Coordinates of C-alpha atoms in Angstrom, one line a residue:
M1 CA -5.2 13.1 -31.4
L2 CA -7.3 10.6 -29.3
S3 CA -8.3 11.8 -25.9
L4 CA -9.5 9.2 -23.4
P5 CA -10.3 10.8 -20.0
L6 CA -11.2 8.2 -17.4
L7 CA -13.6 9.9 -15.0
A8 CA -13.6 8.7 -11.4
P9 CA -17.1 8.4 -10.1
P10 CA -18.2 11.2 -7.7
A11 CA -21.7 9.7 -8.1
N12 CA -23.4 6.8 -9.8
V13 CA -26.0 9.0 -11.5
Y14 CA -24.1 11.1 -14.1
V15 CA -25.9 14.1 -15.6
Y16 CA -24.8 15.6 -18.9
A17 CA -25.9 19.2 -19.5
Q18 CA -25.0 20.2 -23.0
E19 CA -21.4 18.9 -22.7
A20 CA -19.4 19.0 -25.9
L21 CA -18.1 15.7 -27.3
D22 CA -15.5 16.6 -29.9
P23 CA -14.2 14.5 -32.8
N24 CA -11.5 11.9 -31.9
V25 CA -12.5 12.1 -28.2
I26 CA -13.7 9.2 -26.0
W27 CA -15.4 9.7 -22.7
A28 CA -15.0 6.7 -20.2
R29 CA -16.8 5.8 -17.0
R30 CA -15.6 3.0 -14.8
V31 CA -17.8 1.6 -12.0
G32 CA -17.7 -1.7 -10.0
M33 CA -20.9 -3.7 -10.4
W34 CA -22.3 -6.8 -8.7
T35 CA -24.7 -9.3 -10.3
V36 CA -27.9 -9.9 -8.3
A37 CA -26.8 -13.5 -7.4
E38 CA -23.4 -12.4 -6.1
A39 CA -24.3 -9.1 -4.4
P40 CA -23.5 -9.0 -0.6
S41 CA -26.8 -7.3 0.0
R42 CA -30.0 -7.2 -2.0
T43 CA -33.8 -7.0 -1.8
V44 CA -36.6 -8.9 -3.6
D45 CA -36.8 -6.4 -6.5
S46 CA -33.0 -5.9 -6.8
V47 CA -31.5 -5.2 -10.2
A48 CA -28.0 -4.9 -11.6
E49 CA -28.2 -2.6 -14.6
V50 CA -27.1 0.6 -16.3
R51 CA -29.9 2.9 -17.5
L52 CA -29.0 5.2 -20.4
S53 CA -31.1 8.2 -21.4
L54 CA -29.0 10.5 -23.6
R55 CA -29.7 13.1 -26.3
F56 CA -27.2 14.2 -28.9
E57 CA -27.3 17.5 -30.8
R58 CA -24.9 18.9 -33.5
P59 CA -24.9 22.7 -33.5
A60 CA -23.3 22.9 -36.9
A61 CA -24.4 19.8 -38.8
A62 CA -22.9 19.7 -42.3
G63 CA -22.6 16.0 -43.2
P64 CA -23.0 12.5 -41.9
G65 CA -21.6 11.6 -38.6
L66 CA -21.6 8.9 -35.9
V67 CA -21.5 8.7 -32.1
Q68 CA -21.0 5.3 -30.5
L69 CA -21.7 3.9 -27.0
L70 CA -19.9 0.8 -25.6
F71 CA -20.6 -1.1 -22.4
F72 CA -18.4 -4.0 -21.3
H73 CA -16.6 -5.9 -18.5
S74 CA -13.0 -5.0 -17.8
S75 CA -11.9 -8.5 -18.9
E76 CA -13.0 -7.5 -22.5
L77 CA -10.7 -4.5 -22.8
S78 CA -8.5 -6.7 -25.0
L79 CA -11.3 -6.8 -27.6
L80 CA -11.0 -3.0 -28.1
G81 CA -8.6 -1.2 -30.3
T82 CA -5.8 -2.1 -32.7
T83 CA -2.0 -1.6 -32.8
D84 CA -0.5 0.2 -35.7
S85 CA 2.9 -0.4 -37.4
D86 CA 4.6 1.9 -34.9
G87 CA 3.3 -0.2 -31.9
R88 CA 0.8 2.4 -30.8
R89 CA -2.6 1.3 -29.6
A90 CA -5.6 3.2 -31.0
L91 CA -9.3 2.7 -30.2
C92 CA -10.6 4.5 -33.2
C93 CA -10.3 3.1 -36.7
T94 CA -8.4 5.6 -38.9
D95 CA -8.1 5.7 -42.7
R96 CA -4.5 4.3 -42.4
A97 CA -5.6 1.4 -40.2
A98 CA -8.5 0.6 -42.4
A99 CA -6.3 0.6 -45.5
A100 CA -3.8 -1.8 -43.7
G101 CA -6.7 -4.2 -42.9
A102 CA -6.4 -3.6 -39.1
C103 CA -10.1 -2.6 -38.9
R104 CA -13.1 -2.6 -41.2
R105 CA -14.4 1.0 -41.4
A106 CA -12.7 4.3 -40.6
G107 CA -14.4 6.6 -38.1
M108 CA -15.6 3.8 -35.8
L109 CA -14.4 2.2 -32.6
V110 CA -12.5 -1.0 -33.2
V111 CA -14.3 -3.9 -31.5
R112 CA -13.0 -7.4 -32.1
G113 CA -14.9 -10.6 -31.3
D114 CA -18.4 -10.5 -29.9
G115 CA -19.1 -6.9 -30.6
E116 CA -22.8 -7.4 -31.3
A117 CA -23.8 -8.9 -28.0
D118 CA -27.3 -8.1 -27.0
E119 CA -28.4 -6.5 -23.7
Q120 CA -28.9 -9.8 -21.9
Q121 CA -25.7 -11.5 -22.8
P122 CA -22.0 -11.0 -22.0
G123 CA -19.8 -9.3 -24.5
V124 CA -19.2 -5.8 -25.7
W125 CA -22.6 -4.0 -25.9
V126 CA -22.5 -1.5 -28.8
R127 CA -25.0 1.1 -29.7
D128 CA -24.6 3.4 -32.7
V129 CA -26.1 6.9 -33.0
P130 CA -25.8 7.8 -36.7
F131 CA -26.4 11.3 -38.1
R132 CA -27.5 10.8 -41.7
G133 CA -26.7 13.8 -43.9
P134 CA -27.4 17.1 -42.3
E135 CA -29.3 15.4 -39.4
A136 CA -28.6 17.2 -36.2
T137 CA -30.1 15.2 -33.4
G138 CA -30.0 11.6 -32.0
A139 CA -31.0 9.8 -28.9
V140 CA -30.3 6.6 -26.9
D141 CA -32.8 5.2 -24.3
A142 CA -31.6 1.7 -23.2
T143 CA -31.1 -0.5 -20.2
V144 CA -28.1 -2.7 -20.1
R145 CA -28.1 -5.6 -17.6
V146 CA -25.0 -6.6 -15.7
S147 CA -24.2 -10.3 -16.3
R148 CA -20.8 -10.5 -14.5
S149 CA -19.5 -9.0 -11.3
G150 CA -16.5 -6.7 -11.6
V151 CA -15.4 -3.4 -13.0
H152 CA -17.5 -2.2 -16.0
Y153 CA -16.8 0.5 -18.5
L154 CA -19.1 2.8 -20.5
L155 CA -17.5 4.6 -23.5
L156 CA -19.0 7.5 -25.5
A157 CA -16.9 8.0 -28.6
S158 CA -16.8 10.3 -31.6
C159 CA -14.2 8.8 -33.9
A160 CA -15.3 10.3 -37.2
P161 CA -13.9 13.9 -37.9
S162 CA -17.0 14.6 -40.1
T163 CA -19.3 14.3 -37.1
G164 CA -18.1 17.6 -35.6
S165 CA -18.8 18.7 -32.1
V166 CA -21.8 17.0 -30.4
L167 CA -23.6 18.4 -27.4
V168 CA -24.6 15.6 -25.0
S169 CA -27.6 15.9 -22.6
G170 CA -29.3 13.4 -20.3
S171 CA -28.0 10.9 -17.7
T172 CA -26.7 7.5 -17.0
A173 CA -27.6 5.6 -13.8
W174 CA -25.6 2.6 -12.5
L175 CA -27.7 0.5 -10.3
N176 CA -26.3 -2.3 -8.1
P177 CA -28.5 -4.8 -6.3
H178 CA -28.0 -2.9 -3.0
G179 CA -28.4 0.6 -4.5
Y180 CA -26.4 3.2 -6.3
L181 CA -23.2 2.7 -4.3
P182 CA -20.4 1.3 -6.5
A183 CA -19.3 -2.2 -5.6
E184 CA -15.8 -1.0 -4.7
L185 CA -17.2 1.4 -2.1
Y186 CA -20.0 -0.8 -0.6
A187 CA -17.8 -2.2 2.2
F188 CA -17.6 1.3 3.7
L189 CA -21.3 1.3 4.4
P190 CA -21.4 -1.5 7.0
F191 CA -17.9 -0.7 8.2
F192 CA -18.8 2.9 9.3
G193 CA -22.2 1.6 10.6
A194 CA -20.4 -0.8 12.9
M195 CA -17.9 1.9 13.9
A196 CA -20.7 4.3 14.8
A197 CA -22.3 1.7 17.0
L198 CA -19.0 0.8 18.7
Y199 CA -18.2 4.5 19.3
S200 CA -21.7 5.1 20.7
A201 CA -21.2 2.2 23.2
L202 CA -17.7 3.4 24.1
L203 CA -18.9 7.0 24.5
A204 CA -21.8 6.0 26.8
L205 CA -19.5 3.9 28.9
W206 CA -16.9 6.7 29.2
V207 CA -19.4 9.3 30.1
G208 CA -20.9 7.0 32.8
L209 CA -17.5 6.3 34.3
C210 CA -16.6 10.0 34.3
V211 CA -19.9 11.0 36.0
R212 CA -19.4 8.2 38.6
H213 CA -15.9 9.3 39.4
R214 CA -16.2 13.0 38.7
S215 CA -14.5 14.0 42.0
L216 CA -11.3 12.2 40.9
L217 CA -11.2 13.2 37.3
L218 CA -8.1 14.5 35.7
P219 CA -8.3 17.0 32.8
L220 CA -6.6 14.4 30.6
Q221 CA -9.6 12.1 31.0
V222 CA -11.9 14.8 29.9
Y223 CA -9.8 15.3 26.7
I224 CA -9.9 11.6 26.0
G225 CA -13.7 11.8 26.2
G226 CA -13.5 14.6 23.6
V227 CA -11.5 12.3 21.3
I228 CA -14.1 9.6 21.6
L229 CA -16.8 12.1 20.7
L230 CA -14.9 13.2 17.6
G231 CA -14.5 9.6 16.6
W232 CA -18.2 9.0 17.0
L233 CA -19.0 12.1 14.9
E234 CA -16.6 11.0 12.2
A235 CA -18.1 7.5 11.9
V236 CA -21.7 8.8 11.9
T237 CA -20.9 11.4 9.3
W238 CA -19.2 8.9 6.9
Y239 CA -22.0 6.4 7.4
R240 CA -24.6 9.0 6.5
D241 CA -22.6 10.0 3.5
Y242 CA -22.4 6.5 2.1
D243 CA -26.0 5.8 3.0
L244 CA -27.2 8.9 1.0
F245 CA -24.9 7.9 -1.9
N246 CA -26.4 4.4 -1.9
A247 CA -30.0 5.7 -1.8
G248 CA -29.8 8.6 -4.3
G249 CA -26.8 8.0 -6.5
S250 CA -24.9 11.2 -5.6
R251 CA -22.7 12.5 -2.8
G252 CA -23.5 15.7 -0.8
V253 CA -20.9 18.3 0.0
V254 CA -21.8 18.8 3.6
P255 CA -21.3 15.2 4.8
I256 CA -17.9 15.0 3.1
V257 CA -16.8 18.3 4.6
L258 CA -18.0 17.3 8.1
G259 CA -16.4 13.9 7.8
V260 CA -13.0 15.3 6.8
L261 CA -13.1 18.0 9.5
A262 CA -14.0 15.4 12.2
S263 CA -11.4 13.0 11.0
T264 CA -8.7 15.7 11.0
A265 CA -9.7 17.0 14.4
K266 CA -9.7 13.6 15.9
K267 CA -6.2 12.7 14.6
T268 CA -4.8 16.1 15.7
V269 CA -6.2 16.0 19.2
S270 CA -5.3 12.4 19.8
R271 CA -1.7 13.0 18.7
L272 CA -1.4 16.1 20.9
L273 CA -2.7 14.1 23.8
L274 CA -0.1 11.5 23.2
L275 CA 2.6 14.1 23.1
V276 CA 1.6 15.9 26.3
V277 CA 1.2 12.6 28.2
C278 CA 4.8 11.7 27.1
L279 CA 5.9 15.0 28.5
G280 CA 4.2 14.2 31.8
Y281 CA 1.1 16.4 31.7
G282 CA -1.8 14.9 33.7
V283 CA 0.4 12.1 35.0
V284 CA 3.2 13.8 36.9
R285 CA 2.2 16.2 39.8
P286 CA 4.5 18.9 41.1
T287 CA 3.6 17.9 44.7
L288 CA 1.8 15.0 46.4
G289 CA 0.0 17.4 48.7
A290 CA -1.3 16.5 52.1
T291 CA -1.5 12.8 51.8
P292 CA -1.3 10.0 54.4
I293 CA 2.2 9.3 53.1
D294 CA 3.3 12.8 53.9
E295 CA 1.8 12.6 57.5
H296 CA 3.5 9.3 58.1
T297 CA 6.8 10.7 56.9
D298 CA 6.5 13.7 59.2
R299 CA 5.8 11.5 62.2
R300 CA 8.7 9.3 61.4
A301 CA 11.0 12.4 61.1
E302 CA 9.8 13.6 64.5
Q303 CA 10.5 10.2 66.1
L304 CA 14.0 10.2 64.7
D305 CA 14.6 13.8 66.0
S306 CA 13.4 12.7 69.5
A307 CA 15.6 9.7 69.5
G308 CA 18.6 11.8 68.5
T309 CA 17.9 14.3 71.3
S310 CA 17.5 11.7 74.0
G311 CA 20.7 10.0 72.9
H312 CA 22.6 13.2 73.5

């Protein structure tokens, strides 16, 4: 049975700590990448590449085996795999598929077309890690450059049953020209930066107006200031989260928790305020109190009473 788990990126530096890659299992990573020329933000020494530093160890090596690494653009997915007589698509070449001529060698990934592209050219980049005889260890240290913008995949595959379980250690780092942030998440960085600046200006303006008119403030206006403060906290927290992600390649737990809590609190309070305003709180008063309107009404009533008395 072929297992192909597609792992969503919680970071752009993936660390493997003695993780077991079993036979007929494929690990897949998917990340959006920019080329240096097309990146929305870059520096003088910007690069667009994936750095691989992996070690493979077989705890119970008994015979020859093979682990393969593939790196490719999403447009080249059609170059991978074959379809058997039952219409099922398989990425690993089996004995049955090899006998039918659908692939060349059993126990390997099926890559059609330009499967031998080098690290500087487009195509499917393939790196084999063979285990000859009882050999128990292998390694890959390579840098693969990104030549086209878009979604890219990195596969780690063990298609040969004779390979046995392989423990994977090391890391893979995905570097965009602007940093570690995946291309599909980069827009959040300037967005939350702009939102934080706008909320800062709005909060300063609101506080200034509240101080200036503090004698006339309604409780509702104080609560609105609290909602603006929560919005500012949310924008600042998410901006810091993406900034740290871009700089270091991983996301911290604290910024995510604070961002979610601030966002939830802001939405809850703002909707409660809308509800209470619709019910009249802070807008409708039980009495107008001693106002000039009341005094004028009282004088007019006295004049009418006097006129009625004199008429009698």
